[in-house]
Amino acid sequence: MYLTKEEERTLNGEDGETLQKAMEILVALGDIYGADSLIPVKSAQIAGVSYKTIGDAGLEWISDLNGKVKVPSILNPAGMDMQRWQDMGIEPDFAEKQIEVIKAYESLGIRSMCTCTPYYLEGFSATYGDHLAWSESSAVSYANSVIGARTNREGGPSALSAALVGKTANYGYHLDENRVPTISITVECELSGSDYGALGYLAGKDVGNRVPIFYMASTPSSDNLKALGAAMAASGAVALYHIEDITPEAQKVGFERPAENIVIERSQIDEVYEEIIGGNDDLECDITAVGCPHCSADELEEIAKLLENKAIEKEMWVCTSREVAERNADLVKQIEQSGAKVLCDTCMVVSPATEGHNCMMVNSGKALAYVPGMCKVAAKIGSLEECINKVGGGN
């Protein structure tokens, strides 16, 4: 892989040990995947934030680094709401460690905005064709598919390395030839709301890590596309998808229809709703959690309307980024008047608070795929209306 003289100096340690380590990671990835060079990135989004997932070893590794990031950089969700962790039932020992993790990242110049939806943040936008180094699976899918930007599904260390160097290796989804669809999916039914998460949960299992192009009867919203991509990234490893006449590259580039085709019918989607993953069919869900990926302002508005004049009887979490919550304080207030909790910085997948429950009802195909394995809690998917009905409460 070609390196500039400046990059070679960094690799040789002339810019310090931290940047040398970062460059070694990027060069190793480039060599493995046949990259020809490093390319500048516009921003980085870094995973490996929840103390639940990285533990003491991860905390020690981050704390040993010195330097400042060269591009705007933010974090993936943490293991708790950084301000309301006690309301979640988080233990003080965990909270102390989680705060240390965030401070270690902040010392590197990274914004302590913990979210899986960085594209909602002011000053962190991505546009068509931008090269990024993002690591959260649903954010990667949204960036590649809905925005038409270019990023591989970076690991936490490689995204952090790209942030420190300001560059990443030029391979994978940064290249035109790897963005061409290799399998098509025909959806033979109308879809709405959580149907897109259920579709993604099904499709991801069949597609694996390939690039699909969908042919749909329905016209999805940006929130629908977010849910579809997040679910496929969780049940499979899909980092890029296209939808004929909808997503930007399908419109701008145009693709021939791949020879291999999968047909998904209404009955298959209905079956996803009927199953409890990781539990038996008569298990009662004792908590509802929505916002995986983090809720948009439109989703908060819909939740607020559905909860209007209700007093819920079971635990309900609504997860979003702190910036979106602060910009929509009136909606947050309306939601919390019902007894639901609007939680920032975290989500049900990476928080140890989830583990205290038996069965979680979600409206997300991503959460349906992850909660049983990562949290050892059974999960069932329903529409947003069904999720809210599940927590009860009269008018």
Short mmCIF file of C-alpha atoms in Angstrom, two decimals:
data_model
loop_
_atom_site.label_atom_id
_atom_site.label_comp_id
_atom_site.label_asym_id
_atom_site.label_seq_id
_atom_site.Cartn_x
_atom_site.Cartn_y
_atom_site.Cartn_z
CA MET A 1 0.00 0.00 0.00
CA TYR A 2 1.36 3.40 -1.00
CA LEU A 3 2.09 5.79 1.87
CA THR A 4 3.04 9.44 1.61
CA LYS A 5 6.24 10.59 3.31
CA GLU A 6 4.17 12.11 6.10
CA GLU A 7 2.29 8.81 6.61
CA GLU A 8 5.59 6.90 6.64
CA ARG A 9 6.92 9.22 9.35
CA THR A 10 3.83 8.55 11.44
CA LEU A 11 4.19 4.81 10.92
CA ASN A 12 7.83 5.03 12.02
CA GLY A 13 6.81 6.66 15.29
CA GLU A 14 8.01 10.18 14.59
CA ASP A 15 4.61 11.63 15.61
CA GLY A 16 4.36 9.68 18.85
CA GLU A 17 3.39 6.21 19.99
CA THR A 18 -0.38 6.69 19.81
CA LEU A 19 -0.38 7.84 16.19
CA GLN A 20 2.08 5.08 15.35
CA LYS A 21 -0.33 2.48 16.78
CA ALA A 22 -3.20 4.05 14.86
CA MET A 23 -1.25 4.02 11.61
CA GLU A 24 -0.20 0.42 12.16
CA ILE A 25 -3.86 -0.61 12.48
CA LEU A 26 -4.85 1.25 9.31
CA VAL A 27 -1.91 -0.10 7.31
CA ALA A 28 -2.58 -3.65 8.49
CA LEU A 29 -6.21 -3.40 7.36
CA GLY A 30 -5.14 -1.91 4.07
CA ASP A 31 -2.67 -4.73 3.46
CA ILE A 32 -5.22 -7.40 4.36
CA TYR A 33 -7.90 -6.01 2.04
CA GLY A 34 -5.65 -4.85 -0.79
CA ALA A 35 -6.02 -1.09 -0.37
CA ASP A 36 -3.87 1.05 -2.66
CA SER A 37 -3.59 4.00 -0.26
CA LEU A 38 -5.10 5.89 2.64
CA ILE A 39 -7.88 8.40 1.93
CA PRO A 40 -9.11 11.34 4.04
CA VAL A 41 -12.37 10.91 5.96
CA LYS A 42 -14.89 13.59 6.84
CA SER A 43 -15.83 12.17 10.26
CA ALA A 44 -15.58 9.16 12.56
CA GLN A 45 -18.12 7.38 14.74
CA ILE A 46 -16.53 5.09 17.29
CA ALA A 47 -17.89 1.90 18.85
CA GLY A 48 -16.60 0.22 21.98
CA VAL A 49 -18.17 2.66 24.41
CA SER A 50 -20.38 0.69 26.77
CA TYR A 51 -18.41 -0.59 29.74
CA LYS A 52 -20.63 -3.68 29.51
CA THR A 53 -19.00 -4.63 26.21
CA ILE A 54 -15.39 -3.38 26.57
CA GLY A 55 -14.74 -4.05 30.27
CA ASP A 56 -11.52 -3.12 32.08
CA ALA A 57 -9.28 -4.20 29.21
CA GLY A 58 -10.95 -1.80 26.79
CA LEU A 59 -10.92 1.01 29.31
CA GLU A 60 -7.21 0.50 29.94
CA TRP A 61 -6.43 0.51 26.21
CA ILE A 62 -8.29 3.78 25.59
CA SER A 63 -6.81 5.42 28.70
CA ASP A 64 -3.27 4.71 27.51
CA LEU A 65 -3.73 6.71 24.29
CA ASN A 66 -2.51 10.28 23.86
CA GLY A 67 -3.33 12.79 21.18
CA LYS A 68 -6.27 14.52 19.53
CA VAL A 69 -8.56 13.41 16.73
CA LYS A 70 -8.12 15.17 13.39
CA VAL A 71 -11.74 14.96 12.20
CA PRO A 72 -15.11 15.46 13.95
CA SER A 73 -15.68 12.32 16.01
CA ILE A 74 -18.46 11.01 18.25
CA LEU A 75 -19.27 7.85 20.18
CA ASN A 76 -21.63 4.92 19.97
CA PRO A 77 -24.23 4.45 22.78
CA ALA A 78 -22.88 3.95 26.29
CA GLY A 79 -24.17 1.47 28.83
CA MET A 80 -26.36 4.01 30.61
CA ASP A 81 -27.97 7.43 30.43
CA MET A 82 -25.03 9.55 31.58
CA GLN A 83 -27.29 11.85 33.62
CA ARG A 84 -30.12 9.53 34.72
CA TRP A 85 -28.32 6.24 35.27
CA GLN A 86 -29.84 5.83 38.72
CA ASP A 87 -33.34 5.94 37.17
CA MET A 88 -32.30 2.93 35.08
CA GLY A 89 -31.21 0.92 38.12
CA ILE A 90 -27.53 1.02 37.13
CA GLU A 91 -25.11 0.03 39.89
CA PRO A 92 -22.72 2.79 41.10
CA ASP A 93 -19.63 0.66 40.33
CA PHE A 94 -20.73 0.30 36.71
CA ALA A 95 -21.54 4.01 36.48
CA GLU A 96 -18.10 4.95 37.77
CA LYS A 97 -16.39 2.80 35.14
CA GLN A 98 -18.68 4.08 32.37
CA ILE A 99 -17.85 7.67 33.27
CA GLU A 100 -14.14 6.80 33.09
CA VAL A 101 -14.64 5.40 29.58
CA ILE A 102 -16.32 8.59 28.38
CA LYS A 103 -13.64 10.79 29.97
CA ALA A 104 -10.91 8.77 28.29
CA TYR A 105 -12.50 9.35 24.89
CA GLU A 106 -13.07 13.04 25.66
CA SER A 107 -9.36 13.44 26.42
CA LEU A 108 -8.72 12.52 22.77
CA GLY A 109 -10.96 15.34 21.54
CA ILE A 110 -13.97 13.14 20.82
CA ARG A 111 -17.43 14.60 21.45
CA SER A 112 -19.18 12.73 24.25
CA MET A 113 -22.37 12.52 22.22
CA CYS A 114 -23.24 8.83 22.46
CA THR A 115 -25.60 7.81 19.67
CA CYS A 116 -26.13 5.29 16.90
CA THR A 117 -27.75 8.00 14.74
CA PRO A 118 -24.95 10.55 14.20
CA TYR A 119 -26.64 11.80 11.03
CA TYR A 120 -29.23 13.58 13.21
CA LEU A 121 -26.62 15.74 14.95
CA GLU A 122 -25.97 19.34 14.02
CA GLY A 123 -22.48 19.81 12.63
CA PHE A 124 -22.03 16.11 11.95
CA SER A 125 -23.80 15.72 8.64
CA ALA A 126 -22.65 13.47 5.82
CA THR A 127 -23.47 13.95 2.16
CA TYR A 128 -23.45 11.86 -0.99
CA GLY A 129 -19.97 10.58 -1.81
CA ASP A 130 -18.34 11.55 1.50
CA HIS A 131 -15.77 9.10 2.86
CA LEU A 132 -16.36 8.28 6.53
CA ALA A 133 -15.04 5.95 9.23
CA TRP A 134 -18.17 4.89 11.10
CA SER A 135 -18.44 1.74 13.17
CA GLU A 136 -22.00 1.28 14.47
CA SER A 137 -23.72 -1.20 12.17
CA SER A 138 -26.98 0.70 11.68
CA ALA A 139 -25.17 4.02 11.22
CA VAL A 140 -22.92 2.42 8.59
CA SER A 141 -25.96 1.08 6.76
CA TYR A 142 -27.73 4.44 6.84
CA ALA A 143 -24.66 6.34 5.69
CA ASN A 144 -23.97 3.99 2.78
CA SER A 145 -27.53 3.31 1.71
CA VAL A 146 -29.72 6.29 2.57
CA ILE A 147 -27.15 9.09 2.31
CA GLY A 148 -24.90 7.55 -0.34
CA ALA A 149 -21.75 8.27 1.67
CA ARG A 150 -18.97 5.67 1.85
CA THR A 151 -17.81 3.77 4.90
CA ASN A 152 -16.82 0.28 5.83
CA ARG A 153 -18.18 -1.28 9.00
CA GLU A 154 -15.22 -0.24 11.09
CA GLY A 155 -14.31 -1.87 14.37
CA GLY A 156 -13.88 0.37 17.40
CA PRO A 157 -10.06 0.44 17.18
CA SER A 158 -9.99 1.07 13.43
CA ALA A 159 -12.57 3.88 13.63
CA LEU A 160 -10.60 5.45 16.48
CA SER A 161 -7.40 5.08 14.47
CA ALA A 162 -9.03 6.78 11.48
CA ALA A 163 -10.20 9.61 13.75
CA LEU A 164 -6.68 10.16 15.10
CA VAL A 165 -5.00 10.00 11.69
CA GLY A 166 -7.83 11.63 9.73
CA LYS A 167 -7.69 8.90 7.10
CA THR A 168 -8.74 5.31 6.46
CA ALA A 169 -7.64 2.57 4.07
CA ASN A 170 -9.17 2.75 0.60
CA TYR A 171 -10.95 -0.61 0.27
CA GLY A 172 -14.38 -2.19 0.55
CA TYR A 173 -17.34 0.18 0.28
CA HIS A 174 -15.10 3.15 -0.50
CA LEU A 175 -14.73 1.65 -4.00
CA ASP A 176 -17.38 1.78 -6.75
CA GLU A 177 -17.02 -1.87 -7.71
CA ASN A 178 -17.95 -3.09 -4.24
CA ARG A 179 -21.16 -1.06 -4.10
CA VAL A 180 -22.91 -2.90 -6.94
CA PRO A 181 -25.86 -5.10 -5.82
CA THR A 182 -25.30 -8.84 -6.07
CA ILE A 183 -28.74 -10.11 -5.02
CA SER A 184 -32.27 -8.76 -5.45
CA ILE A 185 -35.21 -8.92 -3.06
CA THR A 186 -38.77 -8.59 -4.29
CA VAL A 187 -41.25 -7.58 -1.59
CA GLU A 188 -44.74 -8.63 -2.66
CA CYS A 189 -46.76 -6.71 -0.07
CA GLU A 190 -47.39 -3.23 1.23
CA LEU A 191 -45.33 -2.27 4.27
CA SER A 192 -45.68 0.26 7.07
CA GLY A 193 -43.97 1.11 10.36
CA SER A 194 -42.32 -1.82 12.07
CA ASP A 195 -42.85 -3.99 8.97
CA TYR A 196 -39.56 -2.60 7.69
CA GLY A 197 -37.73 -3.88 10.77
CA ALA A 198 -39.37 -7.28 10.37
CA LEU A 199 -38.42 -7.31 6.67
CA GLY A 200 -34.83 -6.47 7.52
CA TYR A 201 -34.73 -9.18 10.18
CA LEU A 202 -35.75 -11.72 7.51
CA ALA A 203 -33.64 -10.36 4.67
CA GLY A 204 -30.43 -10.08 6.66
CA LYS A 205 -30.46 -13.81 7.38
CA ASP A 206 -30.65 -14.60 3.66
CA VAL A 207 -28.32 -11.90 2.38
CA GLY A 208 -25.46 -12.26 4.87
CA ASN A 209 -22.79 -9.72 3.93
CA ARG A 210 -23.82 -9.20 0.31
CA VAL A 211 -25.27 -6.02 -1.22
CA PRO A 212 -29.00 -6.38 -1.94
CA ILE A 213 -31.28 -4.26 -4.08
CA PHE A 214 -34.97 -4.20 -3.17
CA TYR A 215 -37.96 -3.95 -5.45
CA MET A 216 -40.87 -2.70 -3.34
CA ALA A 217 -44.51 -1.80 -3.72
CA SER A 218 -44.31 0.70 -0.85
CA THR A 219 -42.46 4.01 -0.61
CA PRO A 220 -40.46 4.05 2.65
CA SER A 221 -39.71 7.10 4.78
CA SER A 222 -36.19 7.83 6.03
CA ASP A 223 -37.16 6.30 9.40
CA ASN A 224 -38.38 3.17 7.59
CA LEU A 225 -35.06 2.95 5.75
CA LYS A 226 -33.20 3.36 9.04
CA ALA A 227 -35.16 0.45 10.55
CA LEU A 228 -34.66 -1.77 7.49
CA GLY A 229 -30.91 -1.28 7.34
CA ALA A 230 -30.43 -1.63 11.09
CA ALA A 231 -32.23 -4.97 11.14
CA MET A 232 -30.29 -6.37 8.17
CA ALA A 233 -27.02 -5.32 9.77
CA ALA A 234 -28.00 -7.17 12.97
CA SER A 235 -29.52 -10.39 11.62
CA GLY A 236 -26.94 -10.54 8.83
CA ALA A 237 -23.96 -8.30 8.10
CA VAL A 238 -25.44 -5.98 5.49
CA ALA A 239 -23.60 -2.65 5.37
CA LEU A 240 -25.09 -1.35 2.11
CA TYR A 241 -28.40 -1.87 0.34
CA HIS A 242 -30.26 -0.20 -2.49
CA ILE A 243 -33.95 0.25 -3.27
CA GLU A 244 -34.96 0.70 -6.89
CA ASP A 245 -35.99 4.34 -7.58
CA ILE A 246 -35.60 5.27 -3.87
CA THR A 247 -32.03 5.25 -2.53
CA PRO A 248 -29.56 7.72 -4.05
CA GLU A 249 -27.22 5.36 -5.87
CA ALA A 250 -30.11 3.39 -7.31
CA GLN A 251 -31.30 6.68 -8.80
CA LYS A 252 -27.97 8.26 -9.76
CA VAL A 253 -26.02 5.22 -10.91
CA GLY A 254 -28.71 2.72 -11.85
CA PHE A 255 -28.06 -0.99 -11.49
CA GLU A 256 -28.90 -4.05 -13.50
CA ARG A 257 -31.10 -6.50 -11.67
CA PRO A 258 -28.98 -9.34 -10.22
CA ALA A 259 -29.74 -12.86 -11.36
CA GLU A 260 -30.39 -14.20 -7.86
CA ASN A 261 -33.71 -13.07 -6.40
CA ILE A 262 -35.47 -13.61 -3.08
CA VAL A 263 -39.22 -13.13 -2.75
CA ILE A 264 -40.67 -12.03 0.59
CA GLU A 265 -44.42 -12.27 1.14
CA ARG A 266 -46.77 -10.91 3.79
CA SER A 267 -47.09 -14.28 5.49
CA GLN A 268 -43.34 -14.38 6.18
CA ILE A 269 -43.41 -10.94 7.81
CA ASP A 270 -46.43 -11.91 9.89
CA GLU A 271 -44.52 -14.92 11.22
CA VAL A 272 -41.82 -12.61 12.62
CA TYR A 273 -44.47 -10.82 14.70
CA GLU A 274 -45.80 -14.08 16.09
CA GLU A 275 -42.54 -15.44 17.51
CA ILE A 276 -40.88 -14.70 20.83
CA ILE A 277 -37.13 -14.90 20.24
CA GLY A 278 -35.17 -16.50 23.07
CA GLY A 279 -38.26 -17.53 25.05
CA ASN A 280 -41.44 -19.61 24.96
CA ASP A 281 -44.67 -18.50 23.34
CA ASP A 282 -46.57 -17.90 26.59
CA LEU A 283 -43.90 -15.63 28.12
CA GLU A 284 -45.33 -12.22 29.04
CA CYS A 285 -43.25 -9.15 28.13
CA ASP A 286 -42.59 -7.02 31.22
CA ILE A 287 -40.98 -4.04 29.47
CA THR A 288 -41.29 -2.17 26.18
CA ALA A 289 -38.31 -0.41 24.60
CA VAL A 290 -38.27 1.64 21.41
CA GLY A 291 -35.52 3.67 19.78
CA CYS A 292 -33.14 1.11 18.32
CA PRO A 293 -31.69 2.89 16.38
CA HIS A 294 -32.20 6.10 18.36
CA CYS A 295 -35.48 7.91 17.73
CA SER A 296 -35.73 10.81 15.32
CA ALA A 297 -37.78 13.90 16.09
CA ASP A 298 -40.61 12.50 13.93
CA GLU A 299 -40.61 9.27 15.91
CA LEU A 300 -40.69 11.14 19.21
CA GLU A 301 -43.68 13.09 17.95
CA GLU A 302 -45.52 9.89 16.99
CA ILE A 303 -44.77 8.31 20.38
CA ALA A 304 -45.97 11.43 22.20
CA LYS A 305 -49.28 11.34 20.30
CA LEU A 306 -49.84 7.67 21.06
CA LEU A 307 -49.10 8.21 24.77
CA GLU A 308 -51.24 11.31 25.09
CA ASN A 309 -53.46 11.17 28.23
CA LYS A 310 -52.16 7.69 29.09
CA ALA A 311 -50.64 6.51 32.37
CA ILE A 312 -48.58 3.41 31.61
CA GLU A 313 -48.56 0.42 33.94
CA LYS A 314 -45.29 -1.27 32.87
CA GLU A 315 -41.74 -0.06 32.24
CA MET A 316 -41.24 1.70 28.91
CA TRP A 317 -37.98 3.13 27.53
CA VAL A 318 -37.74 5.55 24.64
CA CYS A 319 -34.12 5.82 23.51
CA THR A 320 -32.74 8.78 21.60
CA SER A 321 -29.67 10.98 21.42
CA ARG A 322 -29.28 13.76 23.96
CA GLU A 323 -29.16 16.40 21.23
CA VAL A 324 -32.43 15.23 19.66
CA ALA A 325 -34.05 15.08 23.11
CA GLU A 326 -32.91 18.61 23.96
CA ARG A 327 -34.12 19.99 20.63
CA ASN A 328 -37.51 18.38 21.27
CA ALA A 329 -37.94 19.03 24.98
CA ASP A 330 -41.71 19.53 24.69
CA LEU A 331 -42.14 16.09 23.12
CA VAL A 332 -39.93 14.52 25.78
CA LYS A 333 -42.07 16.13 28.47
CA GLN A 334 -45.28 14.82 26.86
CA ILE A 335 -43.86 11.30 26.65
CA GLU A 336 -42.66 11.27 30.25
CA GLN A 337 -46.00 12.53 31.56
CA SER A 338 -47.27 9.03 30.76
CA GLY A 339 -44.64 7.42 33.00
CA ALA A 340 -42.41 6.34 30.11
CA LYS A 341 -38.69 7.16 30.39
CA VAL A 342 -36.87 8.99 27.62
CA LEU A 343 -33.29 7.74 27.91
CA CYS A 344 -30.31 9.36 26.20
CA ASP A 345 -26.77 8.16 25.48
CA THR A 346 -27.71 4.48 25.66
CA CYS A 347 -30.00 1.77 24.34
CA MET A 348 -31.54 -1.50 25.43
CA VAL A 349 -28.90 -3.56 23.60
CA VAL A 350 -25.76 -2.25 25.33
CA SER A 351 -27.11 -1.45 28.80
CA PRO A 352 -26.91 -3.93 31.69
CA ALA A 353 -30.26 -2.54 32.88
CA THR A 354 -31.98 -4.71 30.25
CA GLU A 355 -30.76 -7.88 31.91
CA GLY A 356 -33.15 -7.45 34.85
CA HIS A 357 -36.19 -8.24 32.68
CA ASN A 358 -37.78 -11.43 31.38
CA CYS A 359 -39.10 -10.39 27.98
CA MET A 360 -38.82 -7.12 26.08
CA MET A 361 -41.27 -5.92 23.45
CA VAL A 362 -39.64 -3.85 20.74
CA ASN A 363 -40.60 -2.29 17.43
CA SER A 364 -37.14 -2.88 15.98
CA GLY A 365 -35.74 -5.75 13.97
CA LYS A 366 -32.27 -4.82 15.21
CA ALA A 367 -33.31 -5.10 18.86
CA LEU A 368 -35.14 -8.34 18.09
CA ALA A 369 -31.90 -9.78 16.71
CA TYR A 370 -29.58 -8.50 19.45
CA VAL A 371 -31.46 -8.47 22.78
CA PRO A 372 -31.80 -12.28 23.22
CA GLY A 373 -28.11 -12.93 22.53
CA MET A 374 -26.44 -9.86 24.03
CA CYS A 375 -28.75 -9.37 27.01
CA LYS A 376 -30.10 -12.92 27.59
CA VAL A 377 -33.63 -11.50 27.57
CA ALA A 378 -36.42 -12.80 25.34
CA ALA A 379 -37.74 -10.36 22.74
CA LYS A 380 -40.89 -9.92 20.68
CA ILE A 381 -41.47 -7.41 17.91
CA GLY A 382 -44.66 -5.41 17.45
CA SER A 383 -45.81 -2.20 15.86
CA LEU A 384 -45.29 1.01 17.81
CA GLU A 385 -49.00 0.96 18.67
CA GLU A 386 -48.74 -2.62 19.95
CA CYS A 387 -45.65 -1.73 22.00
CA ILE A 388 -47.54 1.09 23.71
CA ASN A 389 -50.63 -1.04 24.25
CA LYS A 390 -48.40 -3.65 25.88
CA VAL A 391 -47.44 -1.26 28.69
CA GLY A 392 -51.15 -0.61 29.37
CA GLY A 393 -52.61 2.53 30.80
CA GLY A 394 -55.96 4.09 30.17
CA ASN A 395 -56.95 7.47 28.85
#
